[in-house]
Short mmCIF file of N, CA and C in Angstrom, two decimals:
data_model
loop_
_atom_site.label_atom_id
_atom_site.label_comp_id
_atom_site.label_asym_id
_atom_site.label_seq_id
_atom_site.Cartn_x
_atom_site.Cartn_y
_atom_site.Cartn_z
N MET A 1 104.68 102.61 109.87
CA MET A 1 105.73 102.69 108.86
C MET A 1 106.20 101.28 108.50
N ILE A 2 106.34 101.01 107.23
CA ILE A 2 106.76 99.70 106.75
C ILE A 2 108.28 99.71 106.58
N LYS A 3 108.93 98.68 107.11
CA LYS A 3 110.40 98.60 107.06
C LYS A 3 110.85 97.23 106.59
N ILE A 4 112.07 97.18 106.04
CA ILE A 4 112.69 95.89 105.74
C ILE A 4 113.24 95.33 107.04
N GLN A 5 112.76 94.16 107.43
CA GLN A 5 113.22 93.48 108.64
C GLN A 5 114.50 92.70 108.33
N SER A 6 114.53 92.04 107.14
CA SER A 6 115.67 91.22 106.78
C SER A 6 115.67 90.97 105.26
N ILE A 7 116.82 90.53 104.76
CA ILE A 7 117.03 90.27 103.34
C ILE A 7 117.70 88.90 103.22
N ALA A 8 117.35 88.14 102.18
CA ALA A 8 117.99 86.83 101.98
C ALA A 8 118.11 86.52 100.50
N ARG A 9 119.04 85.62 100.21
CA ARG A 9 119.19 85.11 98.84
C ARG A 9 119.63 83.66 98.92
N GLN A 10 119.43 82.96 97.83
CA GLN A 10 119.91 81.59 97.71
C GLN A 10 121.21 81.68 96.94
N PHE A 11 122.32 81.55 97.65
CA PHE A 11 123.64 81.79 97.07
C PHE A 11 124.18 80.60 96.28
N THR A 12 123.73 79.41 96.61
CA THR A 12 124.20 78.20 95.92
C THR A 12 122.99 77.37 95.49
N ALA A 13 123.26 76.23 94.89
CA ALA A 13 122.16 75.34 94.48
C ALA A 13 121.46 74.74 95.69
N ASP A 14 122.11 74.77 96.85
CA ASP A 14 121.50 74.32 98.10
C ASP A 14 120.31 75.23 98.41
N PRO A 15 119.13 74.68 98.77
CA PRO A 15 117.95 75.52 98.99
C PRO A 15 118.01 76.42 100.22
N VAL A 16 119.07 76.32 101.03
CA VAL A 16 119.20 77.15 102.22
C VAL A 16 119.42 78.62 101.81
N MET A 17 118.61 79.50 102.42
CA MET A 17 118.72 80.92 102.14
C MET A 17 119.79 81.55 103.05
N GLU A 18 120.56 82.48 102.48
CA GLU A 18 121.61 83.20 103.19
C GLU A 18 121.07 84.58 103.58
N GLU A 19 121.12 84.91 104.87
CA GLU A 19 120.63 86.21 105.33
C GLU A 19 121.69 87.28 105.08
N LEU A 20 121.23 88.44 104.61
CA LEU A 20 122.11 89.55 104.27
C LEU A 20 121.69 90.82 105.02
N PHE A 21 122.63 91.72 105.21
CA PHE A 21 122.32 93.04 105.77
C PHE A 21 121.89 93.99 104.65
N ALA A 22 122.51 93.82 103.47
CA ALA A 22 122.22 94.70 102.33
C ALA A 22 122.30 93.90 101.04
N ALA A 23 121.68 94.44 99.99
CA ALA A 23 121.70 93.76 98.69
C ALA A 23 121.51 94.77 97.57
N ASP A 24 122.02 94.40 96.41
CA ASP A 24 121.78 95.18 95.20
C ASP A 24 120.75 94.43 94.37
N ILE A 25 119.76 95.18 93.88
CA ILE A 25 118.69 94.61 93.06
C ILE A 25 118.79 95.23 91.67
N SER A 26 118.80 94.37 90.66
CA SER A 26 118.85 94.82 89.28
C SER A 26 117.49 94.66 88.63
N ALA A 27 117.10 95.66 87.86
CA ALA A 27 115.82 95.58 87.15
C ALA A 27 115.84 94.44 86.13
N ARG A 28 117.00 94.07 85.67
CA ARG A 28 117.12 93.03 84.64
C ARG A 28 117.23 91.62 85.23
N THR A 29 117.99 91.50 86.33
CA THR A 29 118.31 90.16 86.83
C THR A 29 117.84 89.87 88.24
N GLY A 30 117.30 90.84 88.96
CA GLY A 30 116.85 90.61 90.33
C GLY A 30 117.96 90.82 91.33
N MET A 31 117.97 90.03 92.40
CA MET A 31 118.95 90.20 93.46
C MET A 31 120.32 89.68 93.05
N GLU A 32 121.32 90.51 93.23
CA GLU A 32 122.68 90.14 92.87
C GLU A 32 123.12 88.90 93.66
N GLY A 33 123.64 87.91 92.95
CA GLY A 33 124.14 86.69 93.57
C GLY A 33 123.08 85.67 93.92
N ASP A 34 121.82 85.93 93.59
CA ASP A 34 120.75 84.99 93.93
C ASP A 34 120.67 83.89 92.86
N MET A 35 120.60 82.64 93.33
CA MET A 35 120.50 81.50 92.41
C MET A 35 119.19 80.75 92.62
N HIS A 36 118.17 81.45 93.11
CA HIS A 36 116.88 80.83 93.42
C HIS A 36 116.28 80.26 92.13
N PRO A 37 116.09 78.94 92.04
CA PRO A 37 115.62 78.33 90.80
C PRO A 37 114.17 78.67 90.44
N LEU A 38 113.37 79.09 91.41
CA LEU A 38 111.97 79.38 91.13
C LEU A 38 111.73 80.83 90.75
N SER A 39 112.77 81.66 90.82
CA SER A 39 112.63 83.07 90.49
C SER A 39 113.00 83.32 89.04
N ALA A 40 112.11 83.93 88.30
CA ALA A 40 112.45 84.35 86.94
C ALA A 40 113.35 85.57 87.05
N ALA A 41 114.05 85.90 85.98
CA ALA A 41 114.94 87.05 85.98
C ALA A 41 114.19 88.30 86.42
N GLY A 42 114.75 88.99 87.39
CA GLY A 42 114.18 90.24 87.86
C GLY A 42 113.10 90.09 88.91
N GLU A 43 112.75 88.85 89.31
CA GLU A 43 111.69 88.66 90.30
C GLU A 43 112.25 88.62 91.72
N ILE A 44 111.50 89.24 92.62
CA ILE A 44 111.85 89.29 94.04
C ILE A 44 110.59 88.90 94.83
N SER A 45 110.74 88.00 95.80
CA SER A 45 109.61 87.62 96.64
C SER A 45 109.69 88.37 97.97
N VAL A 46 108.51 88.81 98.44
CA VAL A 46 108.43 89.62 99.65
C VAL A 46 107.43 88.99 100.60
N LEU A 47 107.83 88.80 101.86
CA LEU A 47 107.01 88.17 102.89
C LEU A 47 106.79 89.16 104.02
N SER A 48 105.60 89.18 104.55
CA SER A 48 105.25 90.03 105.69
C SER A 48 105.56 89.32 107.00
N LYS A 49 106.25 90.00 107.91
CA LYS A 49 106.55 89.43 109.22
C LYS A 49 105.25 89.09 109.96
N GLU A 50 104.27 89.97 109.87
CA GLU A 50 103.00 89.75 110.55
C GLU A 50 102.32 88.47 110.08
N SER A 51 102.35 88.22 108.78
CA SER A 51 101.75 87.00 108.23
C SER A 51 102.52 85.76 108.66
N TRP A 52 103.85 85.84 108.65
CA TRP A 52 104.69 84.71 109.04
C TRP A 52 104.44 84.36 110.51
N VAL A 53 104.46 85.37 111.37
CA VAL A 53 104.26 85.14 112.80
C VAL A 53 102.87 84.57 113.06
N LYS A 54 101.86 85.10 112.38
CA LYS A 54 100.48 84.60 112.53
C LYS A 54 100.40 83.12 112.16
N SER A 55 101.00 82.74 111.04
CA SER A 55 100.97 81.33 110.61
C SER A 55 101.74 80.43 111.56
N CYS A 56 102.90 80.89 112.03
CA CYS A 56 103.69 80.10 112.98
C CYS A 56 102.92 79.91 114.28
N HIS A 57 102.29 80.98 114.75
CA HIS A 57 101.52 80.90 116.00
C HIS A 57 100.33 79.95 115.86
N GLU A 58 99.57 80.08 114.80
CA GLU A 58 98.38 79.25 114.60
C GLU A 58 98.71 77.76 114.44
N THR A 59 99.85 77.47 113.83
CA THR A 59 100.23 76.08 113.57
C THR A 59 101.15 75.51 114.66
N GLU A 60 101.59 76.37 115.57
CA GLU A 60 102.53 75.99 116.64
C GLU A 60 103.83 75.45 116.07
N VAL A 61 104.25 76.00 114.93
CA VAL A 61 105.51 75.64 114.30
C VAL A 61 106.41 76.88 114.35
N GLU A 62 107.58 76.73 114.95
CA GLU A 62 108.51 77.86 115.04
C GLU A 62 109.72 77.59 114.15
N LEU A 63 109.76 78.28 113.03
CA LEU A 63 110.89 78.19 112.12
C LEU A 63 111.36 79.60 111.79
N PRO A 64 112.63 79.77 111.44
CA PRO A 64 113.07 81.10 111.00
C PRO A 64 112.41 81.44 109.66
N TRP A 65 112.20 82.72 109.43
CA TRP A 65 111.54 83.16 108.19
C TRP A 65 112.28 82.70 106.95
N LEU A 66 113.56 82.43 107.05
CA LEU A 66 114.36 81.99 105.91
C LEU A 66 113.81 80.70 105.30
N ALA A 67 113.10 79.90 106.10
CA ALA A 67 112.51 78.66 105.60
C ALA A 67 111.44 78.93 104.54
N SER A 68 110.92 80.16 104.49
CA SER A 68 109.88 80.50 103.51
C SER A 68 110.43 80.56 102.09
N GLY A 69 111.74 80.82 101.95
CA GLY A 69 112.35 80.96 100.63
C GLY A 69 112.20 82.35 100.04
N SER A 70 111.67 83.30 100.80
CA SER A 70 111.48 84.68 100.30
C SER A 70 112.77 85.49 100.35
N HIS A 71 112.82 86.52 99.51
CA HIS A 71 113.98 87.42 99.47
C HIS A 71 113.93 88.53 100.51
N LEU A 72 112.75 89.15 100.66
CA LEU A 72 112.60 90.27 101.58
C LEU A 72 111.58 89.94 102.65
N PHE A 73 111.89 90.32 103.88
CA PHE A 73 111.02 90.12 105.03
C PHE A 73 110.71 91.52 105.56
N ILE A 74 109.46 91.95 105.38
CA ILE A 74 109.10 93.30 105.79
C ILE A 74 108.17 93.26 107.00
N ARG A 75 108.15 94.35 107.76
CA ARG A 75 107.24 94.45 108.89
C ARG A 75 106.38 95.70 108.72
N GLY A 76 105.11 95.60 109.16
CA GLY A 76 104.23 96.74 109.12
C GLY A 76 103.19 96.70 108.01
N PHE A 77 103.05 95.57 107.31
CA PHE A 77 102.10 95.48 106.20
C PHE A 77 101.79 94.01 105.92
N GLU A 78 100.54 93.71 105.59
CA GLU A 78 100.15 92.37 105.16
C GLU A 78 99.53 92.47 103.77
N PHE A 79 99.90 91.57 102.88
CA PHE A 79 99.47 91.62 101.49
C PHE A 79 98.08 91.03 101.29
N LEU A 80 97.37 91.56 100.28
CA LEU A 80 96.04 91.11 99.89
C LEU A 80 95.97 91.01 98.37
N PRO A 81 94.99 90.30 97.81
CA PRO A 81 94.86 90.22 96.35
C PRO A 81 94.72 91.59 95.69
N THR A 82 94.18 92.56 96.41
CA THR A 82 94.01 93.90 95.84
C THR A 82 95.34 94.64 95.67
N ASP A 83 96.43 94.05 96.13
CA ASP A 83 97.75 94.69 95.99
C ASP A 83 98.40 94.42 94.63
N ILE A 84 97.84 93.51 93.83
CA ILE A 84 98.41 93.26 92.50
C ILE A 84 98.41 94.57 91.72
N GLY A 85 99.54 94.86 91.10
CA GLY A 85 99.68 96.08 90.31
C GLY A 85 100.24 97.25 91.11
N ARG A 86 100.19 97.17 92.44
CA ARG A 86 100.78 98.22 93.26
C ARG A 86 102.29 98.07 93.22
N SER A 87 102.98 99.10 93.68
CA SER A 87 104.44 99.07 93.67
C SER A 87 105.00 99.27 95.07
N LEU A 88 106.19 98.72 95.28
CA LEU A 88 106.95 98.91 96.50
C LEU A 88 108.18 99.73 96.12
N ARG A 89 108.34 100.89 96.74
CA ARG A 89 109.54 101.71 96.50
C ARG A 89 110.40 101.66 97.75
N ILE A 90 111.64 101.27 97.55
CA ILE A 90 112.61 101.21 98.64
C ILE A 90 113.83 101.97 98.15
N GLY A 91 114.01 103.19 98.65
CA GLY A 91 115.07 104.05 98.13
C GLY A 91 114.83 104.30 96.66
N GLU A 92 115.82 104.02 95.83
CA GLU A 92 115.70 104.19 94.38
C GLU A 92 115.06 102.99 93.70
N MET A 93 115.04 101.86 94.40
CA MET A 93 114.53 100.63 93.81
C MET A 93 113.00 100.64 93.76
N LEU A 94 112.45 100.05 92.69
CA LEU A 94 111.00 99.98 92.53
C LEU A 94 110.60 98.56 92.11
N LEU A 95 109.65 97.98 92.85
CA LEU A 95 109.15 96.64 92.57
C LEU A 95 107.66 96.72 92.28
N GLU A 96 107.18 95.98 91.28
CA GLU A 96 105.76 95.90 90.98
C GLU A 96 105.23 94.55 91.44
N ILE A 97 104.14 94.54 92.21
CA ILE A 97 103.55 93.30 92.70
C ILE A 97 102.84 92.60 91.55
N LEU A 98 103.28 91.36 91.25
CA LEU A 98 102.74 90.58 90.13
C LEU A 98 101.68 89.57 90.55
N ARG A 99 101.96 88.84 91.65
CA ARG A 99 101.09 87.73 92.03
C ARG A 99 101.40 87.29 93.46
N GLU A 100 100.56 86.39 93.94
CA GLU A 100 100.77 85.78 95.25
C GLU A 100 102.01 84.88 95.19
N ASN A 101 102.74 84.84 96.27
CA ASN A 101 103.91 83.96 96.37
C ASN A 101 103.51 82.69 97.13
N LEU A 102 103.87 81.56 96.59
CA LEU A 102 103.66 80.29 97.28
C LEU A 102 104.94 79.95 98.03
N PRO A 103 104.84 79.51 99.27
CA PRO A 103 106.04 79.20 100.06
C PRO A 103 106.91 78.14 99.39
N ALA A 104 108.18 78.12 99.76
CA ALA A 104 109.16 77.20 99.19
C ALA A 104 108.68 75.75 99.28
N PRO A 105 108.84 74.99 98.20
CA PRO A 105 108.44 73.57 98.21
C PRO A 105 109.10 72.78 99.33
N ALA A 106 110.33 73.14 99.71
CA ALA A 106 111.03 72.43 100.80
C ALA A 106 110.27 72.53 102.11
N LEU A 107 109.49 73.57 102.27
CA LEU A 107 108.71 73.76 103.48
C LEU A 107 107.62 72.69 103.62
N ALA A 108 107.19 72.13 102.49
CA ALA A 108 106.15 71.08 102.51
C ALA A 108 106.63 69.85 103.26
N SER A 109 107.91 69.49 103.13
CA SER A 109 108.43 68.33 103.85
C SER A 109 108.88 68.69 105.26
N GLN A 110 109.30 69.93 105.45
CA GLN A 110 109.79 70.38 106.76
C GLN A 110 108.64 70.67 107.73
N ALA A 111 107.63 71.38 107.25
CA ALA A 111 106.49 71.77 108.10
C ALA A 111 105.25 71.93 107.24
N PRO A 112 104.63 70.82 106.81
CA PRO A 112 103.49 70.91 105.89
C PRO A 112 102.34 71.76 106.40
N VAL A 113 102.06 71.70 107.70
CA VAL A 113 100.94 72.48 108.24
C VAL A 113 101.24 73.99 108.16
N LEU A 114 102.49 74.37 108.34
CA LEU A 114 102.87 75.78 108.22
C LEU A 114 102.75 76.22 106.77
N ARG A 115 103.19 75.38 105.84
CA ARG A 115 103.08 75.73 104.42
C ARG A 115 101.61 75.91 104.02
N GLU A 116 100.75 75.03 104.52
CA GLU A 116 99.31 75.16 104.23
C GLU A 116 98.76 76.48 104.76
N SER A 117 99.16 76.85 105.95
CA SER A 117 98.70 78.11 106.56
C SER A 117 99.17 79.31 105.74
N LEU A 118 100.40 79.24 105.22
CA LEU A 118 100.94 80.35 104.42
C LEU A 118 100.25 80.46 103.07
N CYS A 119 99.60 79.41 102.62
CA CYS A 119 98.89 79.45 101.34
C CYS A 119 97.49 80.06 101.49
N LEU A 120 97.10 80.41 102.70
CA LEU A 120 95.79 81.02 102.94
C LEU A 120 95.91 82.55 102.98
N GLY A 121 95.00 83.23 102.33
CA GLY A 121 94.91 84.69 102.45
C GLY A 121 96.18 85.46 102.16
N TRP A 122 96.96 85.01 101.22
CA TRP A 122 98.18 85.69 100.78
C TRP A 122 99.23 85.80 101.87
N ARG A 123 99.18 84.92 102.86
CA ARG A 123 100.16 84.96 103.95
C ARG A 123 101.57 84.66 103.47
N GLY A 124 101.69 83.96 102.35
CA GLY A 124 103.02 83.64 101.81
C GLY A 124 103.69 84.81 101.12
N GLY A 125 103.01 85.95 101.08
CA GLY A 125 103.59 87.15 100.48
C GLY A 125 103.32 87.28 99.00
N VAL A 126 104.19 88.03 98.34
CA VAL A 126 104.00 88.34 96.92
C VAL A 126 105.29 88.18 96.13
N VAL A 127 105.11 88.01 94.83
CA VAL A 127 106.22 88.01 93.89
C VAL A 127 106.16 89.33 93.14
N CYS A 128 107.30 89.99 93.06
CA CYS A 128 107.38 91.30 92.41
C CYS A 128 108.37 91.26 91.26
N ASN A 129 108.15 92.15 90.31
CA ASN A 129 109.08 92.35 89.20
C ASN A 129 109.88 93.60 89.50
N SER A 130 111.19 93.52 89.32
CA SER A 130 112.05 94.68 89.53
C SER A 130 111.90 95.64 88.37
N LEU A 131 111.41 96.84 88.65
CA LEU A 131 111.24 97.85 87.61
C LEU A 131 112.41 98.83 87.55
N ARG A 132 113.01 99.09 88.71
CA ARG A 132 114.13 100.03 88.78
C ARG A 132 115.16 99.47 89.75
N SER A 133 116.42 99.48 89.34
CA SER A 133 117.52 98.95 90.15
C SER A 133 117.81 99.84 91.35
N GLY A 134 118.44 99.25 92.35
CA GLY A 134 118.85 100.02 93.52
C GLY A 134 119.47 99.13 94.58
N SER A 135 120.05 99.77 95.58
CA SER A 135 120.62 99.07 96.72
C SER A 135 119.66 99.21 97.90
N ILE A 136 119.53 98.14 98.67
CA ILE A 136 118.66 98.15 99.84
C ILE A 136 119.42 97.61 101.03
N GLN A 137 118.90 97.92 102.23
CA GLN A 137 119.49 97.34 103.44
C GLN A 137 118.43 97.20 104.51
N THR A 138 118.74 96.36 105.49
CA THR A 138 117.85 96.15 106.61
C THR A 138 117.55 97.50 107.26
N GLY A 139 116.26 97.73 107.57
CA GLY A 139 115.85 98.97 108.20
C GLY A 139 115.33 100.01 107.24
N ASP A 140 115.53 99.81 105.93
CA ASP A 140 115.03 100.76 104.93
C ASP A 140 113.51 100.83 105.00
N THR A 141 112.97 102.02 104.71
CA THR A 141 111.53 102.22 104.66
C THR A 141 110.99 101.73 103.32
N VAL A 142 109.83 101.06 103.38
CA VAL A 142 109.14 100.55 102.18
C VAL A 142 107.90 101.41 101.97
N HIS A 143 107.77 102.01 100.80
CA HIS A 143 106.60 102.83 100.46
C HIS A 143 105.72 102.03 99.50
N ILE A 144 104.43 101.92 99.82
CA ILE A 144 103.46 101.26 98.94
C ILE A 144 102.85 102.33 98.04
N ILE A 145 102.92 102.12 96.73
CA ILE A 145 102.42 103.11 95.77
C ILE A 145 101.29 102.48 94.96
N GLY A 146 100.21 103.23 94.80
CA GLY A 146 99.11 102.77 93.96
C GLY A 146 97.93 102.26 94.72
#
C-alpha cells in the first residue's frame, strides 16, 4: 500500500522547506501557501522514500528528505518513465504525472554526489499537475491510476 510519509512546502523566499502534517491542494494554484519558485501554478513534486533512502545509502550522505525540495514524500512506490500520464489519487485530490523531477538546485552545493544519484533512474521523483483540488494529510493512501 502506498502512503504519504510527509508533506512540505516552501513558505518563504528562503529555500528551506517547511514540513506539514496536512495541506490543501488547489487544481489552479497547487499547494496552499507554497512559494516554491520552480513550481508552475498547480504543480506538485512527489518523491519516493525508497528512492531517497537508496540514493542516501549509495552515496553515504544522510540528509532529511526536505533537502530534495519536493512537496510530497511517499512510501511504497518508485517512479519510472512509464509513469508519465498516470495519475495519483489521494482522497478527493487528483494529480497527473507530467515529467521527471530534478532535485533542488541547492542540493548541488550541499551534497553534489547525492544530487547526481537522484538524477539517475527517476530517483528524484516526479512533477505532477493538480487536476482536482483536495485536502491531504500524512498517512493518506495514494492510489496509482492508469
